[in-house]
Coordinates of C-alpha atoms in Angstrom, one line a residue:
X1 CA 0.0 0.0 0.0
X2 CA 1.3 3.1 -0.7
X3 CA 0.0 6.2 1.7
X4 CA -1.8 9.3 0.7
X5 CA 0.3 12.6 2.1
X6 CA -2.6 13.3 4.0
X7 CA -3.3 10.2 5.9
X8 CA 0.7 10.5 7.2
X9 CA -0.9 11.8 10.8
X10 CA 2.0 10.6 13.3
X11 CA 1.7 11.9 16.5
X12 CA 4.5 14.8 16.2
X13 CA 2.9 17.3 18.4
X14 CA 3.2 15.9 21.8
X15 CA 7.3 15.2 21.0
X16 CA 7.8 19.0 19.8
X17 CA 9.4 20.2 23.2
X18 CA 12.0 17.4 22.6
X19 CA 12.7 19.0 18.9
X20 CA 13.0 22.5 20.4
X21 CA 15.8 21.6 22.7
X22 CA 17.8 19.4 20.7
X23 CA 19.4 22.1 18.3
X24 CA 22.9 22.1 18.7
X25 CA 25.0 25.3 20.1
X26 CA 26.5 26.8 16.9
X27 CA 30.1 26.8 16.9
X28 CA 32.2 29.8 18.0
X29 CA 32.4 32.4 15.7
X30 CA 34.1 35.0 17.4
X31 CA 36.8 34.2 15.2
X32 CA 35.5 34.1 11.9
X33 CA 37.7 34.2 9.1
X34 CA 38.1 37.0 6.4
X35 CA 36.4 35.6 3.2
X36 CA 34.8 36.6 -0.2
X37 CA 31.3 35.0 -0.6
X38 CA 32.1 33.5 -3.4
X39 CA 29.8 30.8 -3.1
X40 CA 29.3 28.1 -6.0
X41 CA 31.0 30.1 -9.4
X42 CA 31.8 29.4 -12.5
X43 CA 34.9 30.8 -14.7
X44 CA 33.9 32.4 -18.5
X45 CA 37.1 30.2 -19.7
X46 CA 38.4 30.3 -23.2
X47 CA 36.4 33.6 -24.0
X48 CA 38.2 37.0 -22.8
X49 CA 41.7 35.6 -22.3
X50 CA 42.7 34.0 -25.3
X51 CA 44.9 36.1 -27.9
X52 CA 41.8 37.7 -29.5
X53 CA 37.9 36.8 -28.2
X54 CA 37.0 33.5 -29.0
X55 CA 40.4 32.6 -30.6
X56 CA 41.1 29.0 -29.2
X57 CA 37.8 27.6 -30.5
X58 CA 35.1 29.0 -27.6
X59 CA 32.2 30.8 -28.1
X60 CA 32.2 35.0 -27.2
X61 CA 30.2 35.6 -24.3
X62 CA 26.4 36.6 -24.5
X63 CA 24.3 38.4 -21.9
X64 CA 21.6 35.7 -22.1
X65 CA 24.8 33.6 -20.5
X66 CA 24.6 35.6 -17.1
X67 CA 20.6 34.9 -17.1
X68 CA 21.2 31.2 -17.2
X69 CA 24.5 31.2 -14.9
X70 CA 22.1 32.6 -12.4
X71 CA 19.2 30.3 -13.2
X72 CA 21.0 27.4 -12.7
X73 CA 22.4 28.4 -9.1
X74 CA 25.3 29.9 -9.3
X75 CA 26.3 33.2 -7.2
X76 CA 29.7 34.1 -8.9
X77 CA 31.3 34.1 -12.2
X78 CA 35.2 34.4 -12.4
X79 CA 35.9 36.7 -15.5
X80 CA 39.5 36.0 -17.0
X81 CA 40.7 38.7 -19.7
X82 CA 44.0 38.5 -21.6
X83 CA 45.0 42.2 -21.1
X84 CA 48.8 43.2 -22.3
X85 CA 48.4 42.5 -26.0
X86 CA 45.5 44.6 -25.9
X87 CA 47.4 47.7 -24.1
X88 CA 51.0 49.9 -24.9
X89 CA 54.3 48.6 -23.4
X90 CA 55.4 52.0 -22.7
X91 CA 53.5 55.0 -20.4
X92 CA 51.0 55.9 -20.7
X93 CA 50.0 52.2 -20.8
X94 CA 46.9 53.0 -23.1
X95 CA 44.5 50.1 -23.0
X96 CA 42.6 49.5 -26.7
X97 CA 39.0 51.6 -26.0
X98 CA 37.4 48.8 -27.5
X99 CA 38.5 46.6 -25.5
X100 CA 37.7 48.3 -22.3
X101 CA 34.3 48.4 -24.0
X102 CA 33.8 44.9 -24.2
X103 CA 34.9 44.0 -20.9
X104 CA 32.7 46.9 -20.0
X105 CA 29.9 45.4 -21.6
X106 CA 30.7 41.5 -20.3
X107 CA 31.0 43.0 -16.5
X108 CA 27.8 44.6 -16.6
X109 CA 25.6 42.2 -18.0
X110 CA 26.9 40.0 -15.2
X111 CA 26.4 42.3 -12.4
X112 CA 22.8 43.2 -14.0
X113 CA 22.0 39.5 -13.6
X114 CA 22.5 39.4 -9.7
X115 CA 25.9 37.5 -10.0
X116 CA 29.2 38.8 -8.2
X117 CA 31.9 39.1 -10.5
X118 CA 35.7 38.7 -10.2
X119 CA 37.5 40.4 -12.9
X120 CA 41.1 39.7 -13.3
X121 CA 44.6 39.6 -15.3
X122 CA 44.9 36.7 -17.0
X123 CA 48.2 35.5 -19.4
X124 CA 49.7 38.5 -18.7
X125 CA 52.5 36.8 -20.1
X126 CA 55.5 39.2 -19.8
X127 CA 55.4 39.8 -16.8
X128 CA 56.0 35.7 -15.7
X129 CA 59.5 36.1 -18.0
X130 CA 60.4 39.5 -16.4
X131 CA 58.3 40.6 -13.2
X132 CA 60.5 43.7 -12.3
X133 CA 60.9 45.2 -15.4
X134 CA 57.0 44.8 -16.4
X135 CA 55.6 45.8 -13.2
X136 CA 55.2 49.6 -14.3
X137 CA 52.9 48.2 -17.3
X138 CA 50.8 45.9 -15.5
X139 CA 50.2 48.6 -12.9
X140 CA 49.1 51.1 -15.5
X141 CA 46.9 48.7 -17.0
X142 CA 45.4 48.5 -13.5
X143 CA 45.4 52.2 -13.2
X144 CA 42.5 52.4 -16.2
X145 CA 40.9 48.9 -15.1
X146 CA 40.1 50.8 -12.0
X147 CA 39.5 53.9 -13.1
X148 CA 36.7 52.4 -15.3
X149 CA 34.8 50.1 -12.6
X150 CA 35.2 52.5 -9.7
X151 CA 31.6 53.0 -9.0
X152 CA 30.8 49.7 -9.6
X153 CA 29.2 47.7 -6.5
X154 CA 32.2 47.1 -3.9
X155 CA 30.5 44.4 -2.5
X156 CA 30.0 42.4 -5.7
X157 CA 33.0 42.9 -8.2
X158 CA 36.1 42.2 -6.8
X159 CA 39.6 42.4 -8.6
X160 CA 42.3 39.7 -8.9
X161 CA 45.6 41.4 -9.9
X162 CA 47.2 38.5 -11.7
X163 CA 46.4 34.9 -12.2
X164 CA 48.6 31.7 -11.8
X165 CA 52.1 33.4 -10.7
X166 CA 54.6 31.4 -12.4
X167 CA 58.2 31.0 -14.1
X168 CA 60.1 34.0 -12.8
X169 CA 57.0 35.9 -10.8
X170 CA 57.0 33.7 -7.7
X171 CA 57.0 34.4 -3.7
X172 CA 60.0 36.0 -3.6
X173 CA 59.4 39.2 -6.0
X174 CA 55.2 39.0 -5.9
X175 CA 54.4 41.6 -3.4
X176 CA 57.2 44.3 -5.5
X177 CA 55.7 43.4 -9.0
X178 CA 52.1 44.0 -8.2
X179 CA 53.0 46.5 -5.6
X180 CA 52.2 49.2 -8.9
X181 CA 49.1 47.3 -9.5
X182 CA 47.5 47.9 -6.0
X183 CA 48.5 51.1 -6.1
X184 CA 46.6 52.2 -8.7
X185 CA 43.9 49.9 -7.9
X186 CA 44.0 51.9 -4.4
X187 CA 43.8 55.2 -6.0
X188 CA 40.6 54.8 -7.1
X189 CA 38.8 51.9 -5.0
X190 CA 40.7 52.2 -1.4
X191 CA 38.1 49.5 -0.2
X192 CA 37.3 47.1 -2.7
X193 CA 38.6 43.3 -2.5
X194 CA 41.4 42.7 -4.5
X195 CA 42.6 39.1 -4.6
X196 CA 46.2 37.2 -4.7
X197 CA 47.3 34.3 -5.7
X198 CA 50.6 32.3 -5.0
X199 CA 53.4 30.7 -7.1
X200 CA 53.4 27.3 -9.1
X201 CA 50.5 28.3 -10.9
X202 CA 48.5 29.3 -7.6
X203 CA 48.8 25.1 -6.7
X204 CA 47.4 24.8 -2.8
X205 CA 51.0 24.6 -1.7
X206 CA 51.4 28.1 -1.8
X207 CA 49.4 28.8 0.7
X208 CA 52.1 27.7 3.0
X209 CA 54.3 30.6 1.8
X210 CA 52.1 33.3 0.3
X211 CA 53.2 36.8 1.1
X212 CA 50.3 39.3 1.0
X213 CA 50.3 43.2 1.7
X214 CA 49.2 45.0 4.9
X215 CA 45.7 46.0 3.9
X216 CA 42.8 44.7 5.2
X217 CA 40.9 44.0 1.7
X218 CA 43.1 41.4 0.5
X219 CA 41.8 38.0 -0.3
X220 CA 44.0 34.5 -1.0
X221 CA 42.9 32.3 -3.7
X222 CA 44.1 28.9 -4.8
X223 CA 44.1 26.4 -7.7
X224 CA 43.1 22.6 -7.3
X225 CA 44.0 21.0 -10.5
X226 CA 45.2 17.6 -8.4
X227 CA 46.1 15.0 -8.9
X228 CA 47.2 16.5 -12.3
X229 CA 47.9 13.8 -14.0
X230 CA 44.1 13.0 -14.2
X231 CA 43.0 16.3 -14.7
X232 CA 44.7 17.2 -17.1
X233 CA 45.5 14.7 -19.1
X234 CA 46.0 14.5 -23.2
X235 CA 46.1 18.7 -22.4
X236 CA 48.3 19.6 -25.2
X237 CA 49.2 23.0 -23.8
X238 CA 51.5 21.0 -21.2
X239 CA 53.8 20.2 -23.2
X240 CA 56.3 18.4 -23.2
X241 CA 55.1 16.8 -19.7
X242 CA 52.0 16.1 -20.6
X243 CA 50.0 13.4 -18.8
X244 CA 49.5 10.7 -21.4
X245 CA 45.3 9.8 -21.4
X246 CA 44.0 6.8 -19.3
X247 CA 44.5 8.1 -15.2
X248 CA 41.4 7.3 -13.4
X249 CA 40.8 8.8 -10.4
X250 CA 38.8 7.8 -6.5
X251 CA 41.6 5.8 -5.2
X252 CA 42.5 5.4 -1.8
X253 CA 45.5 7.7 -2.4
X254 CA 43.3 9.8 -4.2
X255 CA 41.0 10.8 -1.7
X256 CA 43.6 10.6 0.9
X257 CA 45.3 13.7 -1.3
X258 CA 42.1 15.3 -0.8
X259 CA 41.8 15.2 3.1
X260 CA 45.2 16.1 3.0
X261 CA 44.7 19.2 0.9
X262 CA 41.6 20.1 2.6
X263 CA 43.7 20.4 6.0
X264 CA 46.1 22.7 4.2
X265 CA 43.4 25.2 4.1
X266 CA 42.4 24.5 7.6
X267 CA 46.3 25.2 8.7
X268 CA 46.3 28.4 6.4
X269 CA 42.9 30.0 7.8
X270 CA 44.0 29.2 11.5
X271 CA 47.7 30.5 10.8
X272 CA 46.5 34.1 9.2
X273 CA 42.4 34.3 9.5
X274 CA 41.6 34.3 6.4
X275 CA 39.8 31.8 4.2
X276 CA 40.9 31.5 0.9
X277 CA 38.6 30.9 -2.2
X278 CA 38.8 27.9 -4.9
X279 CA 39.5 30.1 -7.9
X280 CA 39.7 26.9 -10.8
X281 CA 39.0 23.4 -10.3
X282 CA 38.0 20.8 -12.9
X283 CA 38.9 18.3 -15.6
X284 CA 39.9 18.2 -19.1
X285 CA 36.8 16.6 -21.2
X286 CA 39.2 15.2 -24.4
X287 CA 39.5 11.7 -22.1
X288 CA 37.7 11.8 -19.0
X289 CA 33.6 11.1 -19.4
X290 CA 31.1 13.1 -18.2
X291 CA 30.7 10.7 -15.3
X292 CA 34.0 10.8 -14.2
X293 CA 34.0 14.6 -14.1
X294 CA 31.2 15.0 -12.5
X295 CA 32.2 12.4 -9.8
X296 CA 35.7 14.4 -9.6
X297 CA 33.9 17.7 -8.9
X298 CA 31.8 16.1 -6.3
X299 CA 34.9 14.9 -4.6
X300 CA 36.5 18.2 -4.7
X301 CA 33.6 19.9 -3.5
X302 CA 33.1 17.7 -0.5
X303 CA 36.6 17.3 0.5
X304 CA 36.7 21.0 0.9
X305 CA 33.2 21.7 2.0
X306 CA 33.7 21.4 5.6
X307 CA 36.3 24.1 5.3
X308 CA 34.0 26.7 4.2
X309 CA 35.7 27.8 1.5
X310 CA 34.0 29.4 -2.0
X311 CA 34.5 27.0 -5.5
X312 CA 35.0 28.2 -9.0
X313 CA 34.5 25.5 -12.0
X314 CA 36.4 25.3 -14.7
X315 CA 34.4 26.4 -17.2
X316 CA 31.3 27.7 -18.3
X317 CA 31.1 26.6 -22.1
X318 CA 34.9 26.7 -24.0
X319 CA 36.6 24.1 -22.0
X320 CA 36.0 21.8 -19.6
X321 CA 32.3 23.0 -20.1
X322 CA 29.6 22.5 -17.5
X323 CA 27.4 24.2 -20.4
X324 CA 27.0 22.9 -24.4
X325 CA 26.9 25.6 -26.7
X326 CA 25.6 22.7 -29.8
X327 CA 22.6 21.4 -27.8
X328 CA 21.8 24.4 -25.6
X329 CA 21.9 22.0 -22.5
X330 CA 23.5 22.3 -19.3
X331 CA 25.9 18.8 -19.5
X332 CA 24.2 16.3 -17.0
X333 CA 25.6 15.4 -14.1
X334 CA 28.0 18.7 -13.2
X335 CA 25.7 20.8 -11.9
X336 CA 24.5 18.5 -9.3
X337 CA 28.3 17.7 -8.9
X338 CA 28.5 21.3 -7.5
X339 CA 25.6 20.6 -5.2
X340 CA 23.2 22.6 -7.5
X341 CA 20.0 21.4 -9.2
X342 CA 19.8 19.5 -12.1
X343 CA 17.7 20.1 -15.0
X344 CA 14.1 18.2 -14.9
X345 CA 13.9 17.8 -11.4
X346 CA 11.7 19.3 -9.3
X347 CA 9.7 19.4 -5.4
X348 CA 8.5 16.0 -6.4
X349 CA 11.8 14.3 -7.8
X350 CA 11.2 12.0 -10.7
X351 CA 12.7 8.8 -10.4
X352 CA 15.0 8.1 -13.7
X353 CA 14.3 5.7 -16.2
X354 CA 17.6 3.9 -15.6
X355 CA 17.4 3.0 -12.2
X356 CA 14.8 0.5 -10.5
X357 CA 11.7 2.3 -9.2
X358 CA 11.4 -0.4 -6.5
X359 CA 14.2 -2.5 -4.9
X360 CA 13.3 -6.1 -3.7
X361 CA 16.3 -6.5 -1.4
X362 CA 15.8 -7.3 2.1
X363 CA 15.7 -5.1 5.6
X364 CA 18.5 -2.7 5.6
X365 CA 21.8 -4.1 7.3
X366 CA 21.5 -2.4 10.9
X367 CA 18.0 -0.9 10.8
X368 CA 16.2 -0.6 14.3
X369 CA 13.0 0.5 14.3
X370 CA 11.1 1.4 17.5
X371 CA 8.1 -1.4 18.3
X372 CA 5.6 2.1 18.0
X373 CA 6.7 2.6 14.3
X374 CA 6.0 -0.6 13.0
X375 CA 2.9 -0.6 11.8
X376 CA 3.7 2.9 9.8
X377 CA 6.2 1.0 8.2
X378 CA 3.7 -1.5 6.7
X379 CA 2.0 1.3 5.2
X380 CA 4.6 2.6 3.3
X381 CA 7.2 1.3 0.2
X382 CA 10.6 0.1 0.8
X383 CA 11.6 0.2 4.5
X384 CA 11.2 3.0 7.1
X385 CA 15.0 4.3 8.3
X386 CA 14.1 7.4 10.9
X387 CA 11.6 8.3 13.1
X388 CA 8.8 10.9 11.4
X389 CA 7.5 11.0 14.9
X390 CA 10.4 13.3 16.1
X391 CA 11.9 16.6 14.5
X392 CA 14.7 16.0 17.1
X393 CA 17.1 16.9 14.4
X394 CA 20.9 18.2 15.1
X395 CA 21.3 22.1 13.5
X396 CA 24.4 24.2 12.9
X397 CA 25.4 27.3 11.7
X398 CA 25.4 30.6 13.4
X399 CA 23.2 32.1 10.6
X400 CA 20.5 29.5 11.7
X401 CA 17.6 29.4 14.3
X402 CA 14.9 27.1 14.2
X403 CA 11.8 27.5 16.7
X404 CA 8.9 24.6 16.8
X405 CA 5.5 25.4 15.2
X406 CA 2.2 23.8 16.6
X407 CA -0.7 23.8 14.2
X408 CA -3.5 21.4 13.7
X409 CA -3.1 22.8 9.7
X410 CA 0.5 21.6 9.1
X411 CA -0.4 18.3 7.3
X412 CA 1.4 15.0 8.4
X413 CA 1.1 15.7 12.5
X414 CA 0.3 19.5 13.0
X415 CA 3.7 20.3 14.2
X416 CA 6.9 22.0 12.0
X417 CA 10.3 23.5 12.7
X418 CA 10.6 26.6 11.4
X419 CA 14.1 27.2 10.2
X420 CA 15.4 30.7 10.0
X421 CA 18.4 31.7 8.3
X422 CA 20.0 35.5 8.6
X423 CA 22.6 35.3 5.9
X424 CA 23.3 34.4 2.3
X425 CA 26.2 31.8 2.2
X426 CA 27.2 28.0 1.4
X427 CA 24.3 26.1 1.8
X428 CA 26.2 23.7 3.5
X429 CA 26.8 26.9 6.5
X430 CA 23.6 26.0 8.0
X431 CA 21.6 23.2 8.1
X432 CA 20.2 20.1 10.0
X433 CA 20.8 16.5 9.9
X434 CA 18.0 13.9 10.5
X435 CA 19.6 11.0 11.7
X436 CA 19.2 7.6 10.1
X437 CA 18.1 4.0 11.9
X438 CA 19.8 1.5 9.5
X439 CA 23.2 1.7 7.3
X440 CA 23.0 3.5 3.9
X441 CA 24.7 0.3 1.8
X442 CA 26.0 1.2 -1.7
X443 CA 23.6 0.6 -4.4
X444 CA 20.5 0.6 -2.6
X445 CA 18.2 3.3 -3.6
X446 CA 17.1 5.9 -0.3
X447 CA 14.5 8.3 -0.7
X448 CA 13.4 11.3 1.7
X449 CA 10.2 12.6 1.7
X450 CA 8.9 15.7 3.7
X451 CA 6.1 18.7 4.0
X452 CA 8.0 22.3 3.8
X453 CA 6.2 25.7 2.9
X454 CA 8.1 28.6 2.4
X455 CA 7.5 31.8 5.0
X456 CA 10.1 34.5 3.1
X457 CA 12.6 33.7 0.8
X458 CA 15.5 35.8 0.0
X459 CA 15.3 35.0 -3.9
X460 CA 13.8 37.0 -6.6
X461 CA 10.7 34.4 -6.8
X462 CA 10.2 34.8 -3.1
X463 CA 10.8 31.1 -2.9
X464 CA 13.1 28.6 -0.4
X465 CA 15.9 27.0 -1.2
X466 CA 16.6 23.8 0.4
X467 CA 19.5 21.6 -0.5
X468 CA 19.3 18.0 0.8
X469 CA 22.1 15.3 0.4
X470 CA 22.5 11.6 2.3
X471 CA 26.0 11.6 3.9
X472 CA 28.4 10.8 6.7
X473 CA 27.6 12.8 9.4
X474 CA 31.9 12.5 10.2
X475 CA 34.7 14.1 8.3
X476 CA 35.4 14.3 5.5
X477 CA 31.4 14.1 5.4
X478 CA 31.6 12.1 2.1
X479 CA 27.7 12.0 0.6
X480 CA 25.7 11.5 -3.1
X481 CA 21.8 12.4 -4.1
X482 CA 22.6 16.4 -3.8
X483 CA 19.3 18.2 -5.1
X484 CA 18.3 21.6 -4.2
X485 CA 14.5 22.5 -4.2
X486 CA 12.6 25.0 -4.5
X487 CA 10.1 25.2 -1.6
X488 CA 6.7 27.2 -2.2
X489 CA 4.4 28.9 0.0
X490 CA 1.9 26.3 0.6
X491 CA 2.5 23.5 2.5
X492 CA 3.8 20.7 0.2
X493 CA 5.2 17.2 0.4
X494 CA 8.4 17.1 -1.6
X495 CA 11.2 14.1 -2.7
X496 CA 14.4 13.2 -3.1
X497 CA 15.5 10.1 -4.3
X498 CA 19.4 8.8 -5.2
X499 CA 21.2 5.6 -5.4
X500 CA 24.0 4.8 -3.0
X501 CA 27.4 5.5 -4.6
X502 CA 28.9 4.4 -0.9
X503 CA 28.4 2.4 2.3
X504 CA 27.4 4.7 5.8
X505 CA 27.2 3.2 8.5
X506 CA 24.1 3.4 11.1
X507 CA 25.9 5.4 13.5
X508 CA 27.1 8.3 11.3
X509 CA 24.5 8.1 8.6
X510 CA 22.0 11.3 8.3
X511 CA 19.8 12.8 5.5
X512 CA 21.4 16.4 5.6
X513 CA 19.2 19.3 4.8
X514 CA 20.9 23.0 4.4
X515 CA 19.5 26.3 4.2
X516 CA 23.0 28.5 3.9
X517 CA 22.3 29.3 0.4
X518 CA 20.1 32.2 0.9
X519 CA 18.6 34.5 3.3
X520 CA 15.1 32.9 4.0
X521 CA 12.4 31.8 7.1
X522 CA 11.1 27.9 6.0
X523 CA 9.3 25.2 7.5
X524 CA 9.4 21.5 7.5
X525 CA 7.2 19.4 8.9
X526 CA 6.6 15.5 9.0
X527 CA 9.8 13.8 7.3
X528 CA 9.8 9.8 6.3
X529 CA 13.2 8.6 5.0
X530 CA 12.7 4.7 3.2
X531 CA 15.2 2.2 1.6
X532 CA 14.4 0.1 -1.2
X533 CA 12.1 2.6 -2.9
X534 CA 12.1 5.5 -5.5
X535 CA 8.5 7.4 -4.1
X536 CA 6.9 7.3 -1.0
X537 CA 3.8 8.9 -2.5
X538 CA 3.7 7.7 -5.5

């Protein structure tokens, strides 16, 4: 039998006083890091930084690009221009008017679609042979980069001086050969965030040694390109070294790199109290599948999650695309890689044609249901795994407060949380885990079902935004099934459904659901979590 929404009546009220006091206290944040809310962004790669627009095969940038950027989730695109072949070795440094003009034109239609923008120096390429002697150029490039985007919003385009140091610009001469830069940058934006990035092309090892200048609006990026011999390989441009095609990647030592990496940051934010950003990441698409990439970004993004820190893709549509110019289609897989929403989902996820819409194996390894839950379970599909009789879930976050709701309206019990969060973020900044009665084993199909209604919602449609993923509720908090939904204003029951890619046991095993991705008020009610079954509804 499978239950009509309505008829899930569990008796939540009378346990409500247990769900009020069993929020977590938020960690101390006295100490919060300096960072950028960069958020989930995506690089314009292969369009502005290339000899001439569009040169190395990509398609120029459109304004209808920044419209579907922001549809799709993102809250930052990372805008690389090529800029010294387009500007006078000698004083007065004259950049082409043109030019100016068109990164003019690309800037605004970004900042007009509600993204934040990082505009930078990108292949600057004299300046890696001879940093000294073309520091006076690159500063007076900056001069009239400045100059033209001074009264643009301080709190949502933010400059990067130069990408990937390398060659002979490295830690030892970066703070003298941008010194001219910043100045001129300072002249005309005293406040705005400018970002640096370290030697070795920016690699997360230097972090350990990057120098930065005494002022207070500096902000540290990195590159995560590793291991690069899977990322980048049969990438012609690294010649002669490079990587011949075939690396796989998700071994032990892979992930192990990961952790590692992912404690680097940790060391660097509690060593200088800042929080640097993720300014590329991805993987070459000549000989790695779509799968494979999108199961890369996941990794990256939840190795590094935990730390807090903002992640740029590489790229929008040139290379490495997350988008396909031919068929106008978002490439499946990435986006929910990124721990965005995928195209054709929706409240009620649809359970895809290639899995099983029912699974026939037997109880979940480790379930323990309480005696009083029983005969709830032999109403529904698949096998109950938490308690919808309690709303006793764990919450974090600082931005997050959460207050219990008793109404004889809210459907599935009359009782609801109702989740309040103060700040735009990572989703993952604030959220709450409902904790799971059984082991999540790899390839079974879970599915979580609950009623929400949105109160206020800090989005242009007014609407929630609720991002829920199954996971290990224990570092590195490894997890699949990410979807983020849009919650309306009426009390609605909503699903997500995702196959196993990984075994979690009993004791660490929660369905984790964030609200860090926007400033918002939303309640959830009654919440039923089953194995072995792609709908509860139907």
């Amino acid at each position: 039998m499978k239950p009509n929404p309505t008829l899930l009546s569990l008796a939540l009220l009378a346990l409500v006083p247990a769900a009020a006091s069993a929020q977590d206290a938020s960690p101390d944040t006295a100490s919060e890091p300096m960072a950028l809310p960069v958020g989930t962004c995506i690089n314009m790669g292969n369009s502005l930084e290339p000899e001439q627009e569009g040169s190395w095969g990509g398609t120029k940038i459109a304004e209808e690009d920044f419209a579907r950027i922001k549809a799709a989730g993102f809250d930052t695109v990372r805008i690389p221009v090529r800029w010294h072949n387009k500007s006078l070795d000698q004083a007065p440094y004259t950049v082409d008017a043109a030019w100016m003009d068109r990164v003019d034109e690309v800037v605004s239609w970004a900042l007009a679609a509600d993204l934040n923008v990082i505009l930078n120096s990108h292949h600057f390429d004299p300046i890696y042979e001879n940093p000294e002697g073309v520091a006076a150029w690159h500063g007076g490039v900056w001069e009239q980069i400045a100059a033209r985007f001074a009264d643009a919003p301080e709190d949502r385009l933010w400059f990067e001086l130069e990408n990937e140091p390398h060659n002979k610009l490295d830690h030892s001469n970066l703070l003298d050969t941008l010194a001219p830069a910043l100045a001129a940058v300072r002249a005309t934006n005293p406040t705005r965030a400018v970002i640096y990035g370290g030697e070795n092309w920016s690699g997360i090892n230097s972090l350990a040694t990057l120098p930065l200048p005494g002022d207070a609006n500096i902000y540290p990026t990195f590159h995560y390109y590793d291991p690069f011999e899977f990322t980048h390989q049969g990438a012609s441009w690294t010649e002669p070294n490079m990587p011949p095609p075939g690396r796989k990647f998700g071994s032990a030592a892979d992930l192990q790199q990961l952790s590692d990496d992912a404690d680097k940051v940790r060391a660097y934010t509690a060593r200088t109290g800042k929080l640097p950003f993720m300014g590329e990441t991805g993987a070459y698409d000549k000989h790695i599948s779509v799968p494979e990439r999108a199961a890369y970004h996941r990794a990256v993004r939840e190795a590094f999650a935990p730390t807090g820190v903002g992640i740029c893709t590489w790229a929008y549509a040139n290379t490495f695309p997350f988008f396909d110019q031919q068929s106008g289609q978002w490439v499946p897989g990435l986006r929910a890689a990124m721990g965005l929403e995928e195209p054709g989902t929706s409240a009620q996820t649809q359970a895809s044609p290639d899995v099983p819409q029912a699974d026939e194996a037997g109880e979940p390894a480790g379930r323990r249901l309480p005696k009083a839950l029983q005969d709830f379970d032999a109403q529904l599909p698949g096998w109950l795994v938490n308690d919808p009789t309690s709303l006793a879930m764990v919450s974090y976050g600082d931005t997050l407060s959460r207050e219990p709701i008793v109404d004889e309206a809210i459907p599935g019990g009359g009782a609801a949380l109702r989740f309040s969060n103060t700040r735009a973020g990572d989703p993952w900044s604030a959220g709450s885990n409902v904790p799971l009665l059984a082991d999540i084993e790899e390839g079974r199909r879970i599915t979580i079902g609950f009623f929400a209604r949105t109160l206020h919602g800090g989005a242009a449609d007014g609407l929630g935004r609720v991002s829920v993923r199954f996971q290990q509720d224990a570092y590195p908090y490894p997890g699949f099934g990410d979807r983020t939904l849009s919650i309306g204003k009426e009390w609605q029951f909503y699903e997500v459904s995702a196959v196993a890619d990984r075994k979690i046991a009993r004791r660490a095993a929660v369905v984790a659901m964030q609200f860090g991705a926007q400033e918002q008020i939303v309640e959830i009610g009654q919440i039923i979590v089953v194995v072995g079954a792609a709908s509860i509804i139907g």
